[in-house]
Amino acid sequence: LFDAPDGARSDGAKSLVATDYYNRLASRVTAALSVATAAGPLYEVDTRLRPQGAKGMLAVSLAAFAAYQRDEAWTWEHMALTRARVVYGSEEGRAKLAGVLDAILKRLHDPAKTLADAVAMRSEMAQHKRPAGPLDIKRGPGGLIDLEFAVHVLQLTQCVAFDPRLGNAIEGLIAAGLMPPDITPAHDLLTRMLVTMRLVALGGGEIEPESRALVAEVCGYDDWEALLAAHDRARQSVALLWTSVKGETT
């Protein structure tokens, strides 16, 4: 995002209008981040889910961004926007963007439409991105995606607990009486398992017997069986939460 007055141009040897300047800059930053190394790309950079899709501009003005989010954005885009962080820019620019984000997220979202859109989107994801195995922490029933959907639906429909860190958002929703307290330990365990298993798991979330004790210890349990039992309880808590959120207006 950039903020420039109408008609602004760069002052380099080849003067460019702001839109051209910042889109070329964004392209160069993306290329630098994804530069090929002996071990593969430095970072996997995916810019396809931007306004107007893969054919849209990489960089847009703050005013255009605000207008798009206000008048054209889909529900999933506002759900994603709940995780937005203002990372870099001038103090004035960061403040203006924070104000735009706050206004967009706290505007009145129709509860029935928001929920219907989220349920339809989650169902489509479940059809096209099936769990890789019983320990697929993200995609399986009661996994982190279900938790994220529940959190974001409640944030948008209740206009509370906006924090880009999911754990903090959950704490805010619990304080508002919109979630049961057991969601915090469920989130913490599933997140820790996800990170740990990405380091040691085979495809489909399979853990070699030799690694199970280590995974259990890192996640705070005495043995693999105790961890699996806690995992199942966490998934049940999340599944019940998502079911209750879906049932509020069904």
mmCIF file with all atom_site columns, N, CA, C and O in Angstrom, residues 3-54:
data_model
loop_
_atom_site.group_PDB
_atom_site.id
_atom_site.type_symbol
_atom_site.label_atom_id
_atom_site.label_alt_id
_atom_site.label_comp_id
_atom_site.label_asym_id
_atom_site.label_entity_id
_atom_site.label_seq_id
_atom_site.pdbx_PDB_ins_code
_atom_site.Cartn_x
_atom_site.Cartn_y
_atom_site.Cartn_z
_atom_site.occupancy
_atom_site.B_iso_or_equiv
_atom_site.pdbx_formal_charge
_atom_site.auth_seq_id
_atom_site.auth_comp_id
_atom_site.auth_asym_id
_atom_site.auth_atom_id
_atom_site.pdbx_PDB_model_num
ATOM 1   N N  . ASP A 1 3  ? 0.704  5.753   -0.033  1.00 0.00 ? 3  ASP A N  1
ATOM 2   C CA . ASP A 1 3  ? -0.112 6.945   0.175   1.00 0.00 ? 3  ASP A CA 1
ATOM 3   C C  . ASP A 1 3  ? 0.604  8.108   -0.488  1.00 0.00 ? 3  ASP A C  1
ATOM 4   O O  . ASP A 1 3  ? 1.661  8.529   -0.023  1.00 0.00 ? 3  ASP A O  1
ATOM 5   N N  . ALA A 1 4  ? 0.064  8.584   -1.582  1.00 0.00 ? 4  ALA A N  1
ATOM 6   C CA . ALA A 1 4  ? 0.703  9.668   -2.326  1.00 0.00 ? 4  ALA A CA 1
ATOM 7   C C  . ALA A 1 4  ? -0.377 10.600  -2.858  1.00 0.00 ? 4  ALA A C  1
ATOM 8   O O  . ALA A 1 4  ? -1.456 10.143  -3.248  1.00 0.00 ? 4  ALA A O  1
ATOM 9   N N  . PRO A 1 5  ? -0.103 11.902  -2.896  1.00 0.00 ? 5  PRO A N  1
ATOM 10  C CA . PRO A 1 5  ? -1.096 12.845  -3.432  1.00 0.00 ? 5  PRO A CA 1
ATOM 11  C C  . PRO A 1 5  ? -1.281 12.649  -4.929  1.00 0.00 ? 5  PRO A C  1
ATOM 12  O O  . PRO A 1 5  ? -0.419 12.093  -5.617  1.00 0.00 ? 5  PRO A O  1
ATOM 13  N N  . ASP A 1 6  ? -2.422 13.076  -5.441  1.00 0.00 ? 6  ASP A N  1
ATOM 14  C CA . ASP A 1 6  ? -2.704 12.965  -6.871  1.00 0.00 ? 6  ASP A CA 1
ATOM 15  C C  . ASP A 1 6  ? -1.611 13.669  -7.672  1.00 0.00 ? 6  ASP A C  1
ATOM 16  O O  . ASP A 1 6  ? -1.183 14.777  -7.337  1.00 0.00 ? 6  ASP A O  1
ATOM 17  N N  . GLY A 1 7  ? -1.162 12.995  -8.716  1.00 0.00 ? 7  GLY A N  1
ATOM 18  C CA . GLY A 1 7  ? -0.156 13.586  -9.592  1.00 0.00 ? 7  GLY A CA 1
ATOM 19  C C  . GLY A 1 7  ? 1.260  13.450  -9.093  1.00 0.00 ? 7  GLY A C  1
ATOM 20  O O  . GLY A 1 7  ? 2.198  13.925  -9.764  1.00 0.00 ? 7  GLY A O  1
ATOM 21  N N  . ALA A 1 8  ? 1.484  12.816  -7.962  1.00 0.00 ? 8  ALA A N  1
ATOM 22  C CA . ALA A 1 8  ? 2.843  12.671  -7.421  1.00 0.00 ? 8  ALA A CA 1
ATOM 23  C C  . ALA A 1 8  ? 3.694  11.803  -8.339  1.00 0.00 ? 8  ALA A C  1
ATOM 24  O O  . ALA A 1 8  ? 3.218  10.832  -8.923  1.00 0.00 ? 8  ALA A O  1
ATOM 25  N N  . ARG A 1 9  ? 4.978  12.169  -8.470  1.00 0.00 ? 9  ARG A N  1
ATOM 26  C CA . ARG A 1 9  ? 5.914  11.429  -9.305  1.00 0.00 ? 9  ARG A CA 1
ATOM 27  C C  . ARG A 1 9  ? 7.220  11.242  -8.542  1.00 0.00 ? 9  ARG A C  1
ATOM 28  O O  . ARG A 1 9  ? 7.556  12.022  -7.653  1.00 0.00 ? 9  ARG A O  1
ATOM 29  N N  . SER A 1 10 ? 7.932  10.184  -8.908  1.00 0.00 ? 10 SER A N  1
ATOM 30  C CA . SER A 1 10 ? 9.240  9.958   -8.301  1.00 0.00 ? 10 SER A CA 1
ATOM 31  C C  . SER A 1 10 ? 10.232 10.985  -8.832  1.00 0.00 ? 10 SER A C  1
ATOM 32  O O  . SER A 1 10 ? 10.017 11.598  -9.887  1.00 0.00 ? 10 SER A O  1
ATOM 33  N N  . ASP A 1 11 ? 11.336 11.170  -8.099  1.00 0.00 ? 11 ASP A N  1
ATOM 34  C CA . ASP A 1 11 ? 12.303 12.205  -8.488  1.00 0.00 ? 11 ASP A CA 1
ATOM 35  C C  . ASP A 1 11 ? 13.604 11.600  -8.997  1.00 0.00 ? 11 ASP A C  1
ATOM 36  O O  . ASP A 1 11 ? 14.650 12.248  -8.969  1.00 0.00 ? 11 ASP A O  1
ATOM 37  N N  . GLY A 1 12 ? 13.562 10.346  -9.461  1.00 0.00 ? 12 GLY A N  1
ATOM 38  C CA . GLY A 1 12 ? 14.763 9.723   -9.996  1.00 0.00 ? 12 GLY A CA 1
ATOM 39  C C  . GLY A 1 12 ? 15.056 10.153  -11.423 1.00 0.00 ? 12 GLY A C  1
ATOM 40  O O  . GLY A 1 12 ? 14.398 11.041  -11.981 1.00 0.00 ? 12 GLY A O  1
ATOM 41  N N  . ALA A 1 13 ? 16.054 9.493   -12.015 1.00 0.00 ? 13 ALA A N  1
ATOM 42  C CA . ALA A 1 13 ? 16.454 9.839   -13.388 1.00 0.00 ? 13 ALA A CA 1
ATOM 43  C C  . ALA A 1 13 ? 15.309 9.624   -14.365 1.00 0.00 ? 13 ALA A C  1
ATOM 44  O O  . ALA A 1 13 ? 15.150 10.378  -15.343 1.00 0.00 ? 13 ALA A O  1
ATOM 45  N N  . LYS A 1 14 ? 14.485 8.608   -14.117 1.00 0.00 ? 14 LYS A N  1
ATOM 46  C CA . LYS A 1 14 ? 13.308 8.349   -14.948 1.00 0.00 ? 14 LYS A CA 1
ATOM 47  C C  . LYS A 1 14 ? 12.079 8.496   -14.070 1.00 0.00 ? 14 LYS A C  1
ATOM 48  O O  . LYS A 1 14 ? 11.725 7.602   -13.315 1.00 0.00 ? 14 LYS A O  1
ATOM 49  N N  . SER A 1 15 ? 11.431 9.645   -14.160 1.00 0.00 ? 15 SER A N  1
ATOM 50  C CA . SER A 1 15 ? 10.314 9.944   -13.279 1.00 0.00 ? 15 SER A CA 1
ATOM 51  C C  . SER A 1 15 ? 9.119  9.042   -13.587 1.00 0.00 ? 15 SER A C  1
ATOM 52  O O  . SER A 1 15 ? 8.762  8.810   -14.748 1.00 0.00 ? 15 SER A O  1
ATOM 53  N N  . LEU A 1 16 ? 8.510  8.512   -12.533 1.00 0.00 ? 16 LEU A N  1
ATOM 54  C CA . LEU A 1 16 ? 7.362  7.624   -12.666 1.00 0.00 ? 16 LEU A CA 1
ATOM 55  C C  . LEU A 1 16 ? 6.219  8.132   -11.803 1.00 0.00 ? 16 LEU A C  1
ATOM 56  O O  . LEU A 1 16 ? 6.442  8.688   -10.727 1.00 0.00 ? 16 LEU A O  1
ATOM 57  N N  . VAL A 1 17 ? 4.987  7.916   -12.258 1.00 0.00 ? 17 VAL A N  1
ATOM 58  C CA . VAL A 1 17 ? 3.843  8.217   -11.407 1.00 0.00 ? 17 VAL A CA 1
ATOM 59  C C  . VAL A 1 17 ? 3.845  7.221   -10.245 1.00 0.00 ? 17 VAL A C  1
ATOM 60  O O  . VAL A 1 17 ? 4.435  6.134   -10.326 1.00 0.00 ? 17 VAL A O  1
ATOM 61  N N  . ALA A 1 18 ? 3.176  7.587   -9.152  1.00 0.00 ? 18 ALA A N  1
ATOM 62  C CA . ALA A 1 18 ? 3.251  6.789   -7.921  1.00 0.00 ? 18 ALA A CA 1
ATOM 63  C C  . ALA A 1 18 ? 2.825  5.341   -8.139  1.00 0.00 ? 18 ALA A C  1
ATOM 64  O O  . ALA A 1 18 ? 3.463  4.409   -7.635  1.00 0.00 ? 18 ALA A O  1
ATOM 65  N N  . THR A 1 19 ? 1.759  5.132   -8.909  1.00 0.00 ? 19 THR A N  1
ATOM 66  C CA . THR A 1 19 ? 1.280  3.761   -9.126  1.00 0.00 ? 19 THR A CA 1
ATOM 67  C C  . THR A 1 19 ? 2.338  2.904   -9.799  1.00 0.00 ? 19 THR A C  1
ATOM 68  O O  . THR A 1 19 ? 2.612  1.767   -9.373  1.00 0.00 ? 19 THR A O  1
ATOM 69  N N  . ASP A 1 20 ? 2.972  3.423   -10.852 1.00 0.00 ? 20 ASP A N  1
ATOM 70  C CA . ASP A 1 20 ? 4.016  2.668   -11.546 1.00 0.00 ? 20 ASP A CA 1
ATOM 71  C C  . ASP A 1 20 ? 5.231  2.453   -10.658 1.00 0.00 ? 20 ASP A C  1
ATOM 72  O O  . ASP A 1 20 ? 5.811  1.360   -10.625 1.00 0.00 ? 20 ASP A O  1
ATOM 73  N N  . TYR A 1 21 ? 5.597  3.490   -9.919  1.00 0.00 ? 21 TYR A N  1
ATOM 74  C CA . TYR A 1 21 ? 6.785  3.397   -9.056  1.00 0.00 ? 21 TYR A CA 1
ATOM 75  C C  . TYR A 1 21 ? 6.609  2.291   -8.026  1.00 0.00 ? 21 TYR A C  1
ATOM 76  O O  . TYR A 1 21 ? 7.481  1.408   -7.867  1.00 0.00 ? 21 TYR A O  1
ATOM 77  N N  . TYR A 1 22 ? 5.492  2.302   -7.327  1.00 0.00 ? 22 TYR A N  1
ATOM 78  C CA . TYR A 1 22 ? 5.319  1.351   -6.232  1.00 0.00 ? 22 TYR A CA 1
ATOM 79  C C  . TYR A 1 22 ? 5.038  -0.059  -6.727  1.00 0.00 ? 22 TYR A C  1
ATOM 80  O O  . TYR A 1 22 ? 5.401  -1.037  -6.058  1.00 0.00 ? 22 TYR A O  1
ATOM 81  N N  . ASN A 1 23 ? 4.433  -0.193  -7.890  1.00 0.00 ? 23 ASN A N  1
ATOM 82  C CA . ASN A 1 23 ? 4.238  -1.546  -8.420  1.00 0.00 ? 23 ASN A CA 1
ATOM 83  C C  . ASN A 1 23 ? 5.553  -2.145  -8.898  1.00 0.00 ? 23 ASN A C  1
ATOM 84  O O  . ASN A 1 23 ? 5.794  -3.344  -8.729  1.00 0.00 ? 23 ASN A O  1
ATOM 85  N N  . ARG A 1 24 ? 6.427  -1.338  -9.457  1.00 0.00 ? 24 ARG A N  1
ATOM 86  C CA . ARG A 1 24 ? 7.753  -1.844  -9.830  1.00 0.00 ? 24 ARG A CA 1
ATOM 87  C C  . ARG A 1 24 ? 8.562  -2.195  -8.579  1.00 0.00 ? 24 ARG A C  1
ATOM 88  O O  . ARG A 1 24 ? 9.276  -3.201  -8.546  1.00 0.00 ? 24 ARG A O  1
ATOM 89  N N  . LEU A 1 25 ? 8.437  -1.357  -7.561  1.00 0.00 ? 25 LEU A N  1
ATOM 90  C CA . LEU A 1 25 ? 9.135  -1.633  -6.312  1.00 0.00 ? 25 LEU A CA 1
ATOM 91  C C  . LEU A 1 25 ? 8.628  -2.940  -5.695  1.00 0.00 ? 25 LEU A C  1
ATOM 92  O O  . LEU A 1 25 ? 9.419  -3.784  -5.255  1.00 0.00 ? 25 LEU A O  1
ATOM 93  N N  . ALA A 1 26 ? 7.309  -3.133  -5.672  1.00 0.00 ? 26 ALA A N  1
ATOM 94  C CA . ALA A 1 26 ? 6.732  -4.354  -5.100  1.00 0.00 ? 26 ALA A CA 1
ATOM 95  C C  . ALA A 1 26 ? 7.196  -5.581  -5.866  1.00 0.00 ? 26 ALA A C  1
ATOM 96  O O  . ALA A 1 26 ? 7.496  -6.621  -5.277  1.00 0.00 ? 26 ALA A O  1
ATOM 97  N N  . SER A 1 27 ? 7.291  -5.464  -7.190  1.00 0.00 ? 27 SER A N  1
ATOM 98  C CA . SER A 1 27 ? 7.766  -6.578  -8.000  1.00 0.00 ? 27 SER A CA 1
ATOM 99  C C  . SER A 1 27 ? 9.210  -6.924  -7.671  1.00 0.00 ? 27 SER A C  1
ATOM 100 O O  . SER A 1 27 ? 9.573  -8.107  -7.573  1.00 0.00 ? 27 SER A O  1
ATOM 101 N N  . ARG A 1 28 ? 10.041 -5.912  -7.458  1.00 0.00 ? 28 ARG A N  1
ATOM 102 C CA . ARG A 1 28 ? 11.446 -6.162  -7.138  1.00 0.00 ? 28 ARG A CA 1
ATOM 103 C C  . ARG A 1 28 ? 11.601 -6.765  -5.738  1.00 0.00 ? 28 ARG A C  1
ATOM 104 O O  . ARG A 1 28 ? 12.432 -7.642  -5.521  1.00 0.00 ? 28 ARG A O  1
ATOM 105 N N  . VAL A 1 29 ? 10.796 -6.292  -4.797  1.00 0.00 ? 29 VAL A N  1
ATOM 106 C CA . VAL A 1 29 ? 10.856 -6.853  -3.439  1.00 0.00 ? 29 VAL A CA 1
ATOM 107 C C  . VAL A 1 29 ? 10.441 -8.321  -3.469  1.00 0.00 ? 29 VAL A C  1
ATOM 108 O O  . VAL A 1 29 ? 11.082 -9.184  -2.847  1.00 0.00 ? 29 VAL A O  1
ATOM 109 N N  . THR A 1 30 ? 9.370  -8.633  -4.207  1.00 0.00 ? 30 THR A N  1
ATOM 110 C CA . THR A 1 30 ? 8.912  -10.014 -4.319  1.00 0.00 ? 30 THR A CA 1
ATOM 111 C C  . THR A 1 30 ? 9.987  -10.893 -4.950  1.00 0.00 ? 30 THR A C  1
ATOM 112 O O  . THR A 1 30 ? 10.242 -12.015 -4.488  1.00 0.00 ? 30 THR A O  1
ATOM 113 N N  . ALA A 1 31 ? 10.623 -10.384 -6.000  1.00 0.00 ? 31 ALA A N  1
ATOM 114 C CA . ALA A 1 31 ? 11.677 -11.154 -6.655  1.00 0.00 ? 31 ALA A CA 1
ATOM 115 C C  . ALA A 1 31 ? 12.856 -11.382 -5.720  1.00 0.00 ? 31 ALA A C  1
ATOM 116 O O  . ALA A 1 31 ? 13.442 -12.475 -5.689  1.00 0.00 ? 31 ALA A O  1
ATOM 117 N N  . ALA A 1 32 ? 13.198 -10.381 -4.919  1.00 0.00 ? 32 ALA A N  1
ATOM 118 C CA . ALA A 1 32 ? 14.315 -10.525 -3.980  1.00 0.00 ? 32 ALA A CA 1
ATOM 119 C C  . ALA A 1 32 ? 13.992 -11.545 -2.893  1.00 0.00 ? 32 ALA A C  1
ATOM 120 O O  . ALA A 1 32 ? 14.834 -12.359 -2.510  1.00 0.00 ? 32 ALA A O  1
ATOM 121 N N  . LEU A 1 33 ? 12.744 -11.528 -2.402  1.00 0.00 ? 33 LEU A N  1
ATOM 122 C CA . LEU A 1 33 ? 12.355 -12.458 -1.344  1.00 0.00 ? 33 LEU A CA 1
ATOM 123 C C  . LEU A 1 33 ? 12.336 -13.905 -1.830  1.00 0.00 ? 33 LEU A C  1
ATOM 124 O O  . LEU A 1 33 ? 12.614 -14.827 -1.077  1.00 0.00 ? 33 LEU A O  1
ATOM 125 N N  . SER A 1 34 ? 11.996 -14.095 -3.108  1.00 0.00 ? 34 SER A N  1
ATOM 126 C CA . SER A 1 34 ? 11.845 -15.454 -3.635  1.00 0.00 ? 34 SER A CA 1
ATOM 127 C C  . SER A 1 34 ? 13.034 -15.889 -4.489  1.00 0.00 ? 34 SER A C  1
ATOM 128 O O  . SER A 1 34 ? 12.919 -16.831 -5.273  1.00 0.00 ? 34 SER A O  1
ATOM 129 N N  . VAL A 1 35 ? 14.168 -15.232 -4.323  1.00 0.00 ? 35 VAL A N  1
ATOM 130 C CA . VAL A 1 35 ? 15.342 -15.550 -5.129  1.00 0.00 ? 35 VAL A CA 1
ATOM 131 C C  . VAL A 1 35 ? 15.724 -17.028 -4.956  1.00 0.00 ? 35 VAL A C  1
ATOM 132 O O  . VAL A 1 35 ? 15.599 -17.602 -3.871  1.00 0.00 ? 35 VAL A O  1
ATOM 133 N N  . ALA A 1 36 ? 16.149 -17.642 -6.051  1.00 0.00 ? 36 ALA A N  1
ATOM 134 C CA . ALA A 1 36 ? 16.512 -19.062 -6.019  1.00 0.00 ? 36 ALA A CA 1
ATOM 135 C C  . ALA A 1 36 ? 17.842 -19.253 -5.299  1.00 0.00 ? 36 ALA A C  1
ATOM 136 O O  . ALA A 1 36 ? 18.790 -18.491 -5.493  1.00 0.00 ? 36 ALA A O  1
ATOM 137 N N  . THR A 1 37 ? 17.885 -20.277 -4.449  1.00 0.00 ? 37 THR A N  1
ATOM 138 C CA . THR A 1 37 ? 19.119 -20.657 -3.778  1.00 0.00 ? 37 THR A CA 1
ATOM 139 C C  . THR A 1 37 ? 19.354 -22.141 -4.028  1.00 0.00 ? 37 THR A C  1
ATOM 140 O O  . THR A 1 37 ? 18.517 -22.821 -4.617  1.00 0.00 ? 37 THR A O  1
ATOM 141 N N  . ALA A 1 38 ? 20.482 -22.642 -3.558  1.00 0.00 ? 38 ALA A N  1
ATOM 142 C CA . ALA A 1 38 ? 20.787 -24.064 -3.742  1.00 0.00 ? 38 ALA A CA 1
ATOM 143 C C  . ALA A 1 38 ? 19.750 -24.950 -3.057  1.00 0.00 ? 38 ALA A C  1
ATOM 144 O O  . ALA A 1 38 ? 19.526 -26.095 -3.451  1.00 0.00 ? 38 ALA A O  1
ATOM 145 N N  . ALA A 1 39 ? 19.089 -24.405 -2.023  1.00 0.00 ? 39 ALA A N  1
ATOM 146 C CA . ALA A 1 39 ? 18.080 -25.175 -1.285  1.00 0.00 ? 39 ALA A CA 1
ATOM 147 C C  . ALA A 1 39 ? 16.665 -24.843 -1.723  1.00 0.00 ? 39 ALA A C  1
ATOM 148 O O  . ALA A 1 39 ? 15.707 -25.249 -1.084  1.00 0.00 ? 39 ALA A O  1
ATOM 149 N N  . GLY A 1 40 ? 16.526 -24.072 -2.824  1.00 0.00 ? 40 GLY A N  1
ATOM 150 C CA . GLY A 1 40 ? 15.201 -23.683 -3.287  1.00 0.00 ? 40 GLY A CA 1
ATOM 151 C C  . GLY A 1 40 ? 14.970 -22.199 -3.063  1.00 0.00 ? 40 GLY A C  1
ATOM 152 O O  . GLY A 1 40 ? 15.900 -21.462 -2.697  1.00 0.00 ? 40 GLY A O  1
ATOM 153 N N  . PRO A 1 41 ? 13.735 -21.722 -3.278  1.00 0.00 ? 41 PRO A N  1
ATOM 154 C CA . PRO A 1 41 ? 13.447 -20.296 -3.076  1.00 0.00 ? 41 PRO A CA 1
ATOM 155 C C  . PRO A 1 41 ? 13.734 -19.856 -1.652  1.00 0.00 ? 41 PRO A C  1
ATOM 156 O O  . PRO A 1 41 ? 13.518 -20.614 -0.707  1.00 0.00 ? 41 PRO A O  1
ATOM 157 N N  . LEU A 1 42 ? 14.230 -18.627 -1.512  1.00 0.00 ? 42 LEU A N  1
ATOM 158 C CA . LEU A 1 42 ? 14.521 -18.102 -0.180  1.00 0.00 ? 42 LEU A CA 1
ATOM 159 C C  . LEU A 1 42 ? 13.251 -18.087 0.666   1.00 0.00 ? 42 LEU A C  1
ATOM 160 O O  . LEU A 1 42 ? 13.229 -18.590 1.784   1.00 0.00 ? 42 LEU A O  1
ATOM 161 N N  . TYR A 1 43 ? 12.176 -17.523 0.124   1.00 0.00 ? 43 TYR A N  1
ATOM 162 C CA . TYR A 1 43 ? 10.860 -17.553 0.758   1.00 0.00 ? 43 TYR A CA 1
ATOM 163 C C  . TYR A 1 43 ? 9.823  -17.861 -0.320  1.00 0.00 ? 43 TYR A C  1
ATOM 164 O O  . TYR A 1 43 ? 9.960  -17.432 -1.464  1.00 0.00 ? 43 TYR A O  1
ATOM 165 N N  . GLU A 1 44 ? 8.789  -18.599 0.057   1.00 0.00 ? 44 GLU A N  1
ATOM 166 C CA . GLU A 1 44 ? 7.668  -18.818 -0.847  1.00 0.00 ? 44 GLU A CA 1
ATOM 167 C C  . GLU A 1 44 ? 6.754  -17.598 -0.751  1.00 0.00 ? 44 GLU A C  1
ATOM 168 O O  . GLU A 1 44 ? 6.131  -17.361 0.286   1.00 0.00 ? 44 GLU A O  1
ATOM 169 N N  . VAL A 1 45 ? 6.685  -16.810 -1.792  1.00 0.00 ? 45 VAL A N  1
ATOM 170 C CA . VAL A 1 45 ? 5.875  -15.595 -1.789  1.00 0.00 ? 45 VAL A CA 1
ATOM 171 C C  . VAL A 1 45 ? 4.682  -15.799 -2.713  1.00 0.00 ? 45 VAL A C  1
ATOM 172 O O  . VAL A 1 45 ? 4.850  -16.062 -3.903  1.00 0.00 ? 45 VAL A O  1
ATOM 173 N N  . ASP A 1 46 ? 3.479  -15.703 -2.162  1.00 0.00 ? 46 ASP A N  1
ATOM 174 C CA . ASP A 1 46 ? 2.252  -15.900 -2.935  1.00 0.00 ? 46 ASP A CA 1
ATOM 175 C C  . ASP A 1 46 ? 1.444  -14.612 -2.892  1.00 0.00 ? 46 ASP A C  1
ATOM 176 O O  . ASP A 1 46 ? 0.934  -14.225 -1.843  1.00 0.00 ? 46 ASP A O  1
ATOM 177 N N  . THR A 1 47 ? 1.338  -13.944 -4.014  1.00 0.00 ? 47 THR A N  1
ATOM 178 C CA . THR A 1 47 ? 0.608  -12.672 -4.075  1.00 0.00 ? 47 THR A CA 1
ATOM 179 C C  . THR A 1 47 ? -0.697 -12.810 -4.854  1.00 0.00 ? 47 THR A C  1
ATOM 180 O O  . THR A 1 47 ? -1.295 -11.809 -5.237  1.00 0.00 ? 47 THR A O  1
ATOM 181 N N  . ARG A 1 48 ? -1.170 -14.031 -5.059  1.00 0.00 ? 48 ARG A N  1
ATOM 182 C CA . ARG A 1 48 ? -2.352 -14.218 -5.909  1.00 0.00 ? 48 ARG A CA 1
ATOM 183 C C  . ARG A 1 48 ? -3.641 -13.744 -5.254  1.00 0.00 ? 48 ARG A C  1
ATOM 184 O O  . ARG A 1 48 ? -4.564 -13.313 -5.949  1.00 0.00 ? 48 ARG A O  1
ATOM 185 N N  . LEU A 1 49 ? -3.739 -13.824 -3.930  1.00 0.00 ? 49 LEU A N  1
ATOM 186 C CA . LEU A 1 49 ? -4.984 -13.470 -3.263  1.00 0.00 ? 49 LEU A CA 1
ATOM 187 C C  . LEU A 1 49 ? -5.024 -11.987 -2.906  1.00 0.00 ? 49 LEU A C  1
ATOM 188 O O  . LEU A 1 49 ? -5.295 -11.603 -1.775  1.00 0.00 ? 49 LEU A O  1
ATOM 189 N N  . ARG A 1 50 ? -4.794 -11.159 -3.895  1.00 0.00 ? 50 ARG A N  1
ATOM 190 C CA . ARG A 1 50 ? -4.881 -9.724  -3.699  1.00 0.00 ? 50 ARG A CA 1
ATOM 191 C C  . ARG A 1 50 ? -6.148 -9.212  -4.389  1.00 0.00 ? 50 ARG A C  1
ATOM 192 O O  . ARG A 1 50 ? -6.766 -9.935  -5.168  1.00 0.00 ? 50 ARG A O  1
ATOM 193 N N  . PRO A 1 51 ? -6.561 -7.984  -4.090  1.00 0.00 ? 51 PRO A N  1
ATOM 194 C CA . PRO A 1 51 ? -7.748 -7.459  -4.767  1.00 0.00 ? 51 PRO A CA 1
ATOM 195 C C  . PRO A 1 51 ? -7.650 -7.587  -6.285  1.00 0.00 ? 51 PRO A C  1
ATOM 196 O O  . PRO A 1 51 ? -6.586 -7.383  -6.873  1.00 0.00 ? 51 PRO A O  1
ATOM 197 N N  . GLN A 1 52 ? -8.752 -7.973  -6.886  1.00 0.00 ? 52 GLN A N  1
ATOM 198 C CA . GLN A 1 52 ? -8.832 -8.246  -8.320  1.00 0.00 ? 52 GLN A CA 1
ATOM 199 C C  . GLN A 1 52 ? -8.030 -9.475  -8.743  1.00 0.00 ? 52 GLN A C  1
ATOM 200 O O  . GLN A 1 52 ? -7.808 -9.690  -9.932  1.00 0.00 ? 52 GLN A O  1
ATOM 201 N N  . GLY A 1 53 ? -7.591 -10.265 -7.788  1.00 0.00 ? 53 GLY A N  1
ATOM 202 C CA . GLY A 1 53 ? -6.954 -11.532 -8.117  1.00 0.00 ? 53 GLY A CA 1
ATOM 203 C C  . GLY A 1 53 ? -5.563 -11.384 -8.700  1.00 0.00 ? 53 GLY A C  1
ATOM 204 O O  . GLY A 1 53 ? -4.913 -10.339 -8.578  1.00 0.00 ? 53 GLY A O  1
ATOM 205 N N  . ALA A 1 54 ? -5.111 -12.448 -9.366  1.00 0.00 ? 54 ALA A N  1
ATOM 206 C CA . ALA A 1 54 ? -3.735 -12.495 -9.862  1.00 0.00 ? 54 ALA A CA 1
ATOM 207 C C  . ALA A 1 54 ? -3.443 -11.421 -10.899 1.00 0.00 ? 54 ALA A C  1
ATOM 208 O O  . ALA A 1 54 ? -2.286 -11.088 -11.146 1.00 0.00 ? 54 ALA A O  1
#
